[in-house]
Coordinates of C-alpha atoms and ligand atoms in Angstrom, one line a residue:
M95 CA -71.2 64.3 -41.6
N96 CA -72.1 66.3 -38.6
A97 CA -72.6 64.4 -35.5
H98 CA -76.3 65.5 -35.2
D99 CA -77.3 65.0 -38.7
P100 CA -80.7 64.3 -39.3
Y101 CA -79.6 62.4 -42.7
E102 CA -77.9 59.9 -40.4
I103 CA -81.2 58.3 -39.7
S104 CA -81.7 55.6 -42.0
L105 CA -85.0 53.5 -42.6
R106 CA -82.5 50.4 -44.0
T107 CA -83.9 49.5 -47.2
D108 CA -83.9 46.0 -48.8
N109 CA -81.4 47.4 -51.5
G110 CA -79.2 49.3 -48.7
N111 CA -80.3 52.8 -49.8
Q112 CA -80.9 54.9 -47.0
F113 CA -84.5 55.2 -48.0
D114 CA -86.9 53.8 -50.4
I115 CA -88.2 57.3 -51.3
V116 CA -87.7 61.0 -50.4
V117 CA -90.1 63.5 -50.7
V118 CA -89.0 67.1 -50.7
G119 CA -91.7 69.2 -49.4
S120 CA -94.4 69.0 -46.8
G121 CA -97.4 71.0 -48.6
P122 CA -100.5 69.5 -50.1
S123 CA -98.6 67.9 -53.0
G124 CA -95.8 66.3 -50.6
V125 CA -98.1 65.0 -48.3
H126 CA -100.3 63.6 -50.8
A127 CA -97.5 61.9 -52.9
A128 CA -96.2 60.5 -49.7
Y129 CA -99.4 58.9 -48.2
P130 CA -99.9 56.0 -50.2
L131 CA -96.2 55.0 -50.1
I132 CA -96.3 55.1 -46.4
K133 CA -99.4 53.2 -46.3
A134 CA -98.0 50.7 -48.3
G135 CA -95.2 50.0 -46.3
L136 CA -92.4 51.6 -47.9
N137 CA -89.7 53.5 -46.2
V138 CA -90.5 57.2 -46.7
A139 CA -88.6 60.5 -45.7
M140 CA -89.8 63.8 -46.3
I141 CA -87.2 66.4 -46.2
D142 CA -88.3 70.0 -45.9
G143 CA -87.8 73.6 -44.9
G144 CA -90.0 72.8 -42.0
L145 CA -90.3 76.0 -40.2
D146 CA -92.7 75.5 -37.4
S147 CA -95.4 77.8 -36.0
Q148 CA -94.3 76.8 -32.4
R149 CA -90.6 78.3 -32.8
Q150 CA -91.9 81.6 -34.3
S151 CA -89.4 84.3 -32.8
K152 CA -90.3 87.9 -31.5
E153 CA -88.7 89.1 -34.7
L154 CA -90.9 87.4 -37.1
Q155 CA -93.8 89.3 -35.6
E156 CA -92.6 92.1 -36.5
F157 CA -92.9 90.7 -40.2
P158 CA -89.6 92.3 -41.5
D159 CA -89.7 90.3 -44.6
A160 CA -92.8 91.9 -46.2
K161 CA -90.7 95.1 -46.4
L162 CA -88.4 93.2 -48.8
T163 CA -90.8 92.7 -51.7
K164 CA -89.9 94.5 -54.6
S165 CA -93.1 96.5 -55.0
G166 CA -93.4 97.1 -51.5
H167 CA -96.7 95.3 -50.9
Y168 CA -97.5 94.3 -47.4
Y169 CA -99.0 90.8 -47.2
G170 CA -101.3 92.2 -44.6
F171 CA -103.5 89.1 -44.9
V172 CA -101.0 86.7 -43.7
K173 CA -99.3 88.8 -41.4
E174 CA -100.0 86.9 -38.3
S175 CA -98.6 83.8 -39.9
S176 CA -95.4 85.2 -40.9
Y177 CA -93.5 82.2 -40.0
V178 CA -95.0 80.4 -43.2
F179 CA -92.8 82.6 -45.9
N180 CA -90.2 83.7 -43.2
K181 CA -86.6 83.1 -44.7
T182 CA -87.9 82.4 -48.3
F183 CA -86.9 85.9 -49.2
E184 CA -83.4 85.0 -48.2
L185 CA -82.8 81.2 -49.0
L186 CA -85.3 81.1 -51.9
P187 CA -84.6 84.7 -53.6
I188 CA -86.7 85.6 -56.5
K189 CA -86.4 88.7 -58.8
S190 CA -89.8 89.5 -60.2
N191 CA -92.0 92.0 -61.5
I192 CA -95.0 90.6 -59.3
D193 CA -95.0 89.4 -55.8
I194 CA -94.7 85.8 -55.4
I195 CA -95.6 84.0 -52.3
Q196 CA -93.5 80.9 -51.1
S197 CA -93.0 79.0 -48.2
L198 CA -90.4 77.0 -46.3
A199 CA -93.1 75.9 -43.3
M200 CA -94.0 72.6 -42.2
G201 CA -97.2 72.3 -44.2
G202 CA -96.1 74.7 -47.0
L203 CA -98.8 77.5 -48.0
S204 CA -101.5 75.1 -46.7
E205 CA -100.8 76.5 -43.2
V206 CA -102.7 79.9 -44.6
W207 CA -104.7 78.7 -47.4
H208 CA -108.5 79.3 -47.5
G209 CA -109.5 75.9 -48.4
I210 CA -111.6 76.9 -51.3
C211 CA -111.8 74.1 -53.9
D212 CA -113.4 73.1 -57.0
F213 CA -112.9 70.4 -59.6
F214 CA -111.3 70.8 -62.9
S215 CA -113.2 70.0 -66.1
E216 CA -112.2 67.0 -68.5
N217 CA -110.8 69.9 -70.9
E218 CA -108.9 71.6 -67.9
L219 CA -107.1 68.3 -67.1
L220 CA -106.4 67.7 -70.7
A221 CA -104.8 71.0 -71.2
I222 CA -102.8 70.5 -68.1
G223 CA -101.4 67.4 -69.2
L224 CA -103.3 65.3 -66.9
P225 CA -105.3 61.8 -67.2
P226 CA -109.1 62.9 -66.5
D227 CA -110.0 59.3 -65.5
E228 CA -107.3 58.9 -63.2
I229 CA -107.6 62.2 -61.6
K230 CA -111.2 62.0 -61.3
R231 CA -111.0 58.6 -59.1
E232 CA -108.3 60.6 -57.1
Y233 CA -110.9 63.5 -56.5
K234 CA -113.1 61.0 -54.9
E235 CA -110.6 59.4 -52.6
I236 CA -108.9 63.0 -51.7
S237 CA -112.4 64.6 -51.3
K238 CA -113.2 61.7 -48.7
L239 CA -109.6 61.8 -46.9
I240 CA -109.6 65.7 -46.1
K241 CA -113.5 65.7 -45.6
L242 CA -114.4 68.1 -48.4
N243 CA -117.5 70.0 -47.4
F244 CA -120.4 70.9 -49.8
R245 CA -122.5 72.6 -47.2
T246 CA -120.7 75.1 -44.8
P247 CA -123.0 77.7 -43.8
L248 CA -123.2 80.9 -45.7
D249 CA -123.0 84.4 -44.6
L250 CA -125.8 87.0 -45.3
H251 CA -124.0 88.3 -48.5
S252 CA -123.8 84.8 -50.0
R253 CA -127.2 83.9 -49.0
L254 CA -129.0 87.0 -50.6
L255 CA -126.5 86.8 -53.7
L256 CA -127.7 83.1 -54.2
A257 CA -131.2 84.0 -53.6
K258 CA -131.1 86.8 -56.2
A259 CA -129.2 84.6 -58.8
K260 CA -132.1 82.1 -58.6
R261 CA -134.7 84.7 -59.5
N262 CA -132.5 86.3 -62.1
I263 CA -131.7 83.0 -64.1
Q264 CA -128.3 83.9 -65.8
R265 CA -127.8 82.1 -69.3
E266 CA -123.9 82.3 -69.5
N267 CA -122.6 82.0 -66.0
S268 CA -123.6 80.0 -63.0
I269 CA -123.2 80.9 -59.5
Y270 CA -123.2 78.5 -56.9
Q271 CA -121.5 77.3 -53.5
A272 CA -117.9 76.2 -53.8
P273 CA -116.7 73.1 -51.8
L274 CA -114.9 74.2 -49.0
V275 CA -112.2 72.0 -46.6
F276 CA -111.8 73.9 -43.5
P277 CA -109.6 73.8 -41.5
Y278 CA -107.0 71.6 -43.4
R279 CA -103.4 72.0 -42.8
T280 CA -101.1 69.4 -43.9
S281 CA -98.9 69.8 -41.1
S282 CA -101.5 68.0 -39.0
F283 CA -101.9 65.3 -41.5
I284 CA -97.8 64.8 -41.2
E285 CA -98.4 64.6 -37.3
K286 CA -100.4 61.5 -38.1
L287 CA -98.2 60.2 -40.6
K288 CA -95.4 60.2 -37.9
Q289 CA -97.2 57.6 -36.0
F290 CA -95.9 55.0 -39.0
K291 CA -92.6 53.4 -38.2
N292 CA -91.7 53.6 -42.0
F293 CA -91.9 57.4 -42.1
V294 CA -89.5 60.0 -41.0
Y295 CA -89.9 63.7 -41.1
I296 CA -86.6 65.8 -41.6
P297 CA -87.3 69.4 -41.1
N298 CA -84.8 72.4 -41.1
Q299 CA -83.4 71.5 -44.5
S300 CA -83.2 73.7 -47.7
V301 CA -82.7 71.3 -50.6
Y302 CA -80.4 72.9 -53.3
R303 CA -79.4 69.9 -55.8
V304 CA -80.3 66.4 -56.8
K305 CA -78.0 64.1 -58.5
E306 CA -79.4 61.1 -60.3
K307 CA -76.9 57.8 -59.8
K308 CA -77.0 54.5 -61.3
D309 CA -78.9 52.8 -58.2
H310 CA -80.3 55.9 -56.3
V311 CA -80.6 59.8 -56.3
E312 CA -78.5 61.8 -53.8
I313 CA -80.4 64.6 -52.2
Q314 CA -78.1 67.6 -51.2
S315 CA -79.1 70.1 -48.6
F316 CA -78.1 72.5 -46.0
S317 CA -79.5 72.9 -42.7
I318 CA -81.5 76.1 -42.3
D319 CA -80.2 77.3 -38.9
K320 CA -76.5 76.2 -39.0
K321 CA -76.0 75.8 -43.0
D322 CA -74.2 72.5 -42.6
E323 CA -74.4 70.6 -45.6
S324 CA -75.9 67.0 -45.7
I325 CA -76.7 64.2 -48.3
A326 CA -79.5 61.7 -48.3
R327 CA -79.9 58.8 -50.6
A328 CA -83.1 57.1 -51.9
S329 CA -83.9 54.8 -54.5
F330 CA -86.6 57.4 -55.9
L331 CA -87.2 61.0 -55.5
I332 CA -90.5 62.9 -55.4
L333 CA -90.0 66.5 -55.5
A334 CA -93.1 68.4 -54.1
A335 CA -91.3 71.8 -53.2
G336 CA -94.2 74.1 -54.9
S337 CA -93.6 74.6 -58.5
I338 CA -91.4 77.5 -58.2
N339 CA -88.7 75.8 -56.0
T340 CA -89.1 72.3 -57.7
T341 CA -88.5 74.2 -60.8
R342 CA -85.3 75.9 -59.1
I343 CA -84.0 72.6 -57.7
L344 CA -84.1 70.9 -61.1
L345 CA -82.8 73.8 -63.2
R346 CA -79.8 74.1 -60.6
S347 CA -79.2 70.2 -60.8
R348 CA -79.2 70.3 -64.5
K349 CA -76.8 73.3 -64.5
L350 CA -79.5 75.1 -66.6
Y351 CA -78.7 78.6 -65.8
N352 CA -80.2 81.4 -67.7
F353 CA -82.6 78.8 -69.6
K354 CA -86.2 80.2 -70.1
T355 CA -88.7 77.8 -68.6
S356 CA -92.3 78.5 -68.2
F357 CA -94.0 80.2 -65.4
L358 CA -97.9 80.3 -65.1
T359 CA -99.7 82.6 -62.8
K360 CA -103.4 83.9 -63.1
A361 CA -104.3 87.4 -64.3
N362 CA -106.4 88.7 -61.1
Y363 CA -108.9 91.5 -61.0
V364 CA -110.1 92.4 -57.2
V365 CA -113.2 94.1 -57.3
P366 CA -114.7 95.6 -54.1
C367 CA -118.5 96.3 -54.8
L368 CA -121.1 97.7 -52.6
H369 CA -123.8 95.0 -52.2
L370 CA -127.2 96.8 -52.2
S371 CA -129.5 94.2 -50.9
S372 CA -127.5 94.1 -47.8
L373 CA -127.7 97.8 -46.9
G374 CA -129.0 98.2 -43.3
K375 CA -129.1 94.6 -42.8
K376 CA -127.3 93.2 -39.8
N377 CA -124.7 90.8 -41.2
D378 CA -123.7 87.7 -39.0
S379 CA -121.3 87.5 -36.4
K380 CA -117.4 87.3 -36.9
K381 CA -117.4 83.7 -37.5
S382 CA -114.8 83.0 -39.7
R383 CA -115.8 79.5 -40.9
Y384 CA -118.3 80.6 -44.1
G385 CA -118.7 78.7 -47.1
Q386 CA -117.8 80.6 -50.5
I387 CA -119.8 81.1 -53.4
V388 CA -118.3 81.5 -56.7
I389 CA -119.3 82.3 -60.4
S390 CA -118.0 80.2 -63.4
T391 CA -119.1 80.2 -67.0
K392 CA -121.6 77.4 -68.2
E393 CA -120.2 77.5 -71.7
T394 CA -118.9 74.0 -71.9
D395 CA -117.2 74.6 -75.6
R396 CA -114.9 77.0 -74.1
G397 CA -112.1 74.3 -73.3
A398 CA -109.5 75.5 -70.6
D399 CA -110.4 79.1 -71.0
S400 CA -112.9 79.6 -68.3
F401 CA -112.8 82.5 -66.0
F402 CA -113.5 81.9 -62.3
I403 CA -114.8 84.4 -59.7
Q404 CA -114.8 83.9 -55.9
L405 CA -117.1 86.2 -53.8
Y406 CA -116.4 86.9 -50.3
R407 CA -117.0 89.5 -47.6
F408 CA -115.0 92.5 -47.1
N409 CA -112.5 91.5 -44.1
P410 CA -112.1 94.7 -41.9
L411 CA -108.4 94.0 -41.4
F412 CA -107.9 94.9 -44.9
L413 CA -109.3 98.7 -44.1
H414 CA -105.7 99.9 -43.8
K415 CA -104.9 98.5 -47.1
A416 CA -108.0 99.9 -49.0
L417 CA -107.3 103.6 -47.6
Q418 CA -104.7 103.9 -50.2
Y419 CA -107.3 103.7 -52.9
V420 CA -109.7 106.3 -51.4
V421 CA -108.5 109.9 -52.5
L422 CA -109.7 111.8 -49.5
P423 CA -107.9 112.4 -46.2
K424 CA -107.4 109.5 -44.2
I425 CA -109.3 111.4 -41.2
I426 CA -112.6 111.2 -43.6
A427 CA -111.8 107.9 -45.6
F428 CA -111.2 105.7 -42.6
P429 CA -114.6 106.2 -40.8
L430 CA -116.2 106.4 -44.0
L431 CA -114.8 102.9 -45.0
S432 CA -115.5 101.3 -41.5
A433 CA -119.1 102.4 -42.2
L434 CA -119.6 100.9 -45.6
A435 CA -117.3 97.7 -44.8
P436 CA -120.3 95.5 -43.7
Y437 CA -122.0 96.1 -47.2
V438 CA -118.9 95.6 -49.4
V439 CA -118.5 92.2 -51.2
I440 CA -115.0 91.5 -52.9
V441 CA -115.3 90.1 -56.3
D442 CA -112.1 88.3 -57.0
V443 CA -111.9 87.5 -60.6
R444 CA -109.3 85.1 -62.1
F445 CA -108.3 84.1 -65.6
P446 CA -106.3 81.0 -66.7
A447 CA -102.7 81.1 -67.7
F448 CA -101.2 79.6 -71.0
E449 CA -97.7 79.5 -71.9
S450 CA -96.4 82.4 -73.5
D451 CA -93.0 84.2 -74.5
M452 CA -94.2 87.2 -71.9
T453 CA -94.6 85.0 -68.8
F454 CA -91.2 82.9 -67.9
C455 CA -88.7 82.3 -65.3
K456 CA -85.0 81.4 -65.5
L457 CA -82.2 80.8 -63.1
K458 CA -79.5 83.2 -62.5
K459 CA -76.2 82.1 -61.1
E460 CA -74.6 85.4 -59.4
K461 CA -71.0 85.2 -58.0
G462 CA -70.8 85.1 -54.3
K463 CA -74.4 85.1 -53.8
R464 CA -77.2 82.4 -53.9
D465 CA -78.8 81.6 -57.5
T466 CA -81.7 83.9 -57.8
L467 CA -84.9 82.8 -59.8
E468 CA -85.9 85.5 -62.2
I469 CA -89.5 85.6 -62.9
F470 CA -91.4 87.8 -65.5
F471 CA -95.3 88.0 -65.8
K472 CA -97.1 89.8 -68.2
E473 CA -100.5 89.3 -70.1
T474 CA -100.1 89.5 -73.9
S475 CA -101.9 92.0 -75.9
E476 CA -104.5 89.5 -76.9
E477 CA -105.2 88.5 -73.4
L478 CA -105.3 91.9 -72.1
L479 CA -108.0 92.5 -74.7
R480 CA -109.9 89.2 -74.1
H481 CA -109.9 89.7 -70.4
R482 CA -111.0 93.3 -70.9
M483 CA -114.1 92.0 -72.8
E484 CA -114.7 89.4 -70.4
Y485 CA -114.6 91.6 -67.5
D486 CA -117.1 94.1 -69.1
K487 CA -119.5 91.1 -69.4
I488 CA -118.9 90.3 -65.8
T489 CA -119.3 93.7 -64.6
R490 CA -122.8 93.7 -66.4
Q491 CA -123.5 90.4 -64.3
L492 CA -122.4 92.3 -61.1
W493 CA -124.8 95.2 -61.6
S494 CA -127.6 92.5 -62.1
L495 CA -126.7 90.9 -58.8
G496 CA -127.1 94.2 -57.0
L497 CA -123.2 94.4 -56.8
V498 CA -122.0 98.0 -57.7
P499 CA -118.3 98.0 -58.4
L500 CA -116.3 100.6 -56.4
R501 CA -113.0 100.0 -58.2
T502 CA -110.9 97.5 -60.3
I503 CA -107.5 96.7 -58.7
I504 CA -105.4 94.7 -60.9
G505 CA -103.5 92.7 -58.2
Y506 CA -100.4 90.5 -58.9
T507 CA -99.4 88.9 -55.9
T508 CA -99.6 85.2 -56.4
S509 CA -99.7 82.1 -54.6
H510 CA -101.3 80.3 -57.4
Y511 CA -98.7 79.1 -59.8
A512 CA -97.4 76.5 -62.0
G513 CA -95.3 75.3 -64.9
G514 CA -91.5 75.0 -65.2
V515 CA -90.7 71.1 -65.6
S516 CA -91.5 68.5 -68.2
V517 CA -92.6 65.1 -67.2
D518 CA -93.9 61.9 -68.8
K519 CA -97.5 60.5 -68.2
N520 CA -96.5 58.9 -64.8
G521 CA -95.3 62.4 -63.5
K522 CA -91.4 61.1 -64.0
F523 CA -89.1 64.1 -65.0
Y524 CA -88.0 64.5 -68.4
N525 CA -84.9 62.3 -69.2
S526 CA -84.5 60.7 -65.8
R527 CA -85.2 57.3 -64.2
R528 CA -85.5 58.1 -60.4
I529 CA -87.0 61.6 -60.0
Y530 CA -90.8 62.3 -59.9
V531 CA -92.6 65.6 -59.8
A532 CA -95.8 65.9 -57.6
D533 CA -96.5 69.4 -57.3
S534 CA -98.0 71.9 -60.3
S535 CA -94.5 72.6 -61.9
S536 CA -95.4 69.7 -64.4
W537 CA -98.6 71.7 -65.7
K538 CA -98.8 73.2 -69.1
I539 CA -101.6 75.6 -68.1
L540 CA -103.3 76.9 -65.0
P541 CA -106.8 76.9 -65.0
A542 CA -108.6 80.0 -63.3
K543 CA -110.1 77.7 -60.4
P544 CA -108.3 77.3 -57.2
P545 CA -105.7 74.6 -58.0
T546 CA -104.9 72.8 -54.8
L547 CA -107.5 69.9 -54.7
T548 CA -106.2 69.0 -58.0
I549 CA -102.4 69.4 -56.9
M550 CA -103.3 66.9 -54.0
A551 CA -105.1 64.6 -56.7
N552 CA -102.2 64.5 -59.0
A553 CA -99.8 64.0 -56.3
S554 CA -101.5 61.1 -54.8
R555 CA -101.5 59.8 -58.5
V556 CA -97.7 60.3 -58.8
G557 CA -97.0 58.6 -55.5
K558 CA -99.1 55.4 -56.7
N559 CA -97.2 55.3 -59.9
V560 CA -94.0 55.3 -58.0
L561 CA -95.7 52.3 -55.7
K562 CA -96.2 50.2 -58.8
I563 CA -92.4 50.3 -59.6
F564 CA -91.9 48.5 -56.0
K565 CA -94.4 46.0 -56.9
Ligands
FAD64 C1 -103.3 83.2 -48.4 C2 -103.6 82.0 -49.2 C3 -104.7 81.5 -49.5 C4 -104.9 80.3 -50.5 N1 -106.2 80.0 -50.8 C5 -106.4 78.9 -51.4 C6 -107.3 78.2 -51.8 O1 -108.7 79.0 -51.0 N2 -108.1 77.5 -52.5 C7 -106.6 76.7 -53.2 O2 -107.0 76.0 -54.2 N3 -105.4 77.3 -53.1 C8 -105.1 78.4 -52.3 N4 -104.0 78.7 -51.9 C9 -102.6 78.0 -52.5 C10 -102.3 76.9 -51.9 O3 -101.8 77.1 -50.6 C11 -101.1 76.3 -53.1 O4 -101.8 75.8 -54.2 C12 -100.7 74.9 -52.2 O5 -100.2 75.2 -50.8 C13 -99.4 74.4 -53.2 O6 -99.0 73.1 -52.6 P1 -97.5 72.7 -52.7 O7 -97.5 71.5 -52.0 O8 -97.4 72.3 -54.3 O9 -96.6 73.8 -52.5 P2 -96.2 74.5 -50.9 O10 -97.7 74.7 -50.2 O11 -95.6 75.9 -51.3 O12 -95.4 73.6 -50.3 C14 -94.0 73.5 -50.7 C15 -93.3 72.7 -49.5 O13 -92.0 72.8 -50.0 C16 -90.9 73.1 -49.0 N5 -89.9 73.4 -49.8 C17 -89.7 74.4 -50.8 N6 -88.6 74.7 -51.2 C18 -87.6 73.8 -50.4 C19 -86.4 73.3 -50.4 N7 -85.5 74.0 -51.4 N8 -86.0 72.5 -49.6 C20 -86.8 71.9 -48.9 N9 -88.2 72.1 -48.8 C21 -88.5 72.9 -49.8 C22 -91.6 74.1 -48.2 O14 -91.2 74.0 -46.8 C23 -93.1 73.7 -48.1 O15 -93.4 72.5 -47.0 C24 -103.7 79.8 -51.0 C25 -102.5 80.4 -50.7 C26 -102.2 81.5 -50.0 C27 -100.8 82.0 -49.4

C-alpha cells in the first residue's frame, strides 16, 4: 500500500475488519443507506469518486466531455456543473445508442437534480419488487428528513394551468403540484455525517471489483488522480454507485463478460407548447425556486403502466438548443424564439420501462482498454404503438388546457435508469452473503414518475436490513 493511501484509515471493528460496512457511492442511495448504520454507531466508510465542485479546474469549464457523447448532444442544462459528470466518459466508459448521464461527483447526480418527487403507488412498488408497507414507512421518514415541501410557490404558467384544470374537470387524468425538495444535495448531508466519529468519507476512488471472502468483503479500487490501487476490507458491503455502475462492478466481479442483463430507462417525449392564456401576461421574475405541476392518470386499474408528465416553463438557457428545430435562418429564428420564450411551457411526457429483449446492457472486455458497458435501448413495436396512442390522448388534454404543441421531440438523454442486478427481499445480492444493493439496479421495472424519493426510501430500508444483522 502507498504511504498516503486513504484505505490505511481503519475504524477498527470488533471482529478485526477495517470497517463494519463499506458503502460505495455518495448519491441519494449511498447516503440514505449509510445513515441508519452510522446513527446506530457502526463503523462505516463511504468510498466514492468524490469529484468536488471546489476543485473544478479551468479546463472543465470548457466542458470537453460533452463533445465525446456519441450522438453529439451537448448537456447544456448541466454545463455549469460539469464536474458532476467529468471523468465518467474516461473512467466509466459506455457505448450506447442513447446519451446516458452518470456521475463520479461527491453527492452523485443529486448535485444537479431538480428535486421533483412523487410517491409510487402500491402497484408500482410491487412491480419493482419492493415491499409497499416498508417503503411507505420509509417515505414518511425520508420526507421529514429531507424536508419535502408540498407548497412551493408556483409561477404564472402553473397557476393558470391549475386554475384551468379545475374549471375543466378531467375524468382520466389529474393535474396537481408535485412535492419538491429544494435545494437538497447529498454532498451537504455528507458534511453532516462527517461529524460522526464512526464515519469516514473516502473520495478520489474508482471501485472496480469486489471479492467476497469467508468473513469479509474486499473492495478493490484505484485512485482517480494517481491510479494507485487499494484494497479495503469490510464485514459487509453496500453498493450504491448508481444502477449502471453497481451493475458494472458486479458483472466485472463475477466475470460475467458479454452477459446480457436488464437496463431500464423511460421513453420520453418533450413537447414545447405555446400557453395561450399566458400570452401578453407578465410572468414572474427569474426566481428559480418554483414548484412544478404534473399530470398523471386517475385510472387505478392500470397497475404500473402509468405515464407521468412534468410541466415546466421554458428556460431561456435552452434557446440555443431550440434553434436547431426551427427551419428559419438563425437571424430570424433567434429573435422570434426569444419573444415567444416567456409564453412557452415544456411538457415532458415519460412512460414506464419494462424488461425487454430490445433493451439491455452487457460488459465487454476490450484488450488493453477499460471494460466498456454496452447499452442498447429501443421501444418494442407494441410499446411504440401504446405510447403513440397514449400521446394522442395526452395531446387532446394539452389542447383543452390551452397548450398548443409546437413540436414533439423524442429525447433519449437519460439520468433516470434502473435494472441490471438480482437481489433477495432484503436487498442482498443474488448468491452472496455480504453484498447488498441500495440503488435502483435491483428494480424490475422503472415507473414513469421521478425515481429518487423511492431510491432514497429503499436505500434506507436496505441499510436497516444490514443493521439487523449486527443486532
Ligand atoms: C439534471 C438532472 C435532473 C434530475 N432531476 C430529478 C428530479 O427532479 N427528480 C428525480 O427523482 N430525479 C431526478 N434526477 C435523477 C436523480 O439525480 C437520480 O435518480 C439519483 O441521483 C440517483 O441516485 P443514486 O445514488 O442511485 O446514483 P447517483 O446519484 O448517480 O450517485 C452515484 C454515486 O456513486 C459514485 N460512483 C459511481 N461509480 C463509482 C465507482 N466505480 N467507484 C466509486 N464511486 C462510484 C459516484 O461518485 C456517485 O457519488 C435528475 C438527474 C439529473 C442529471
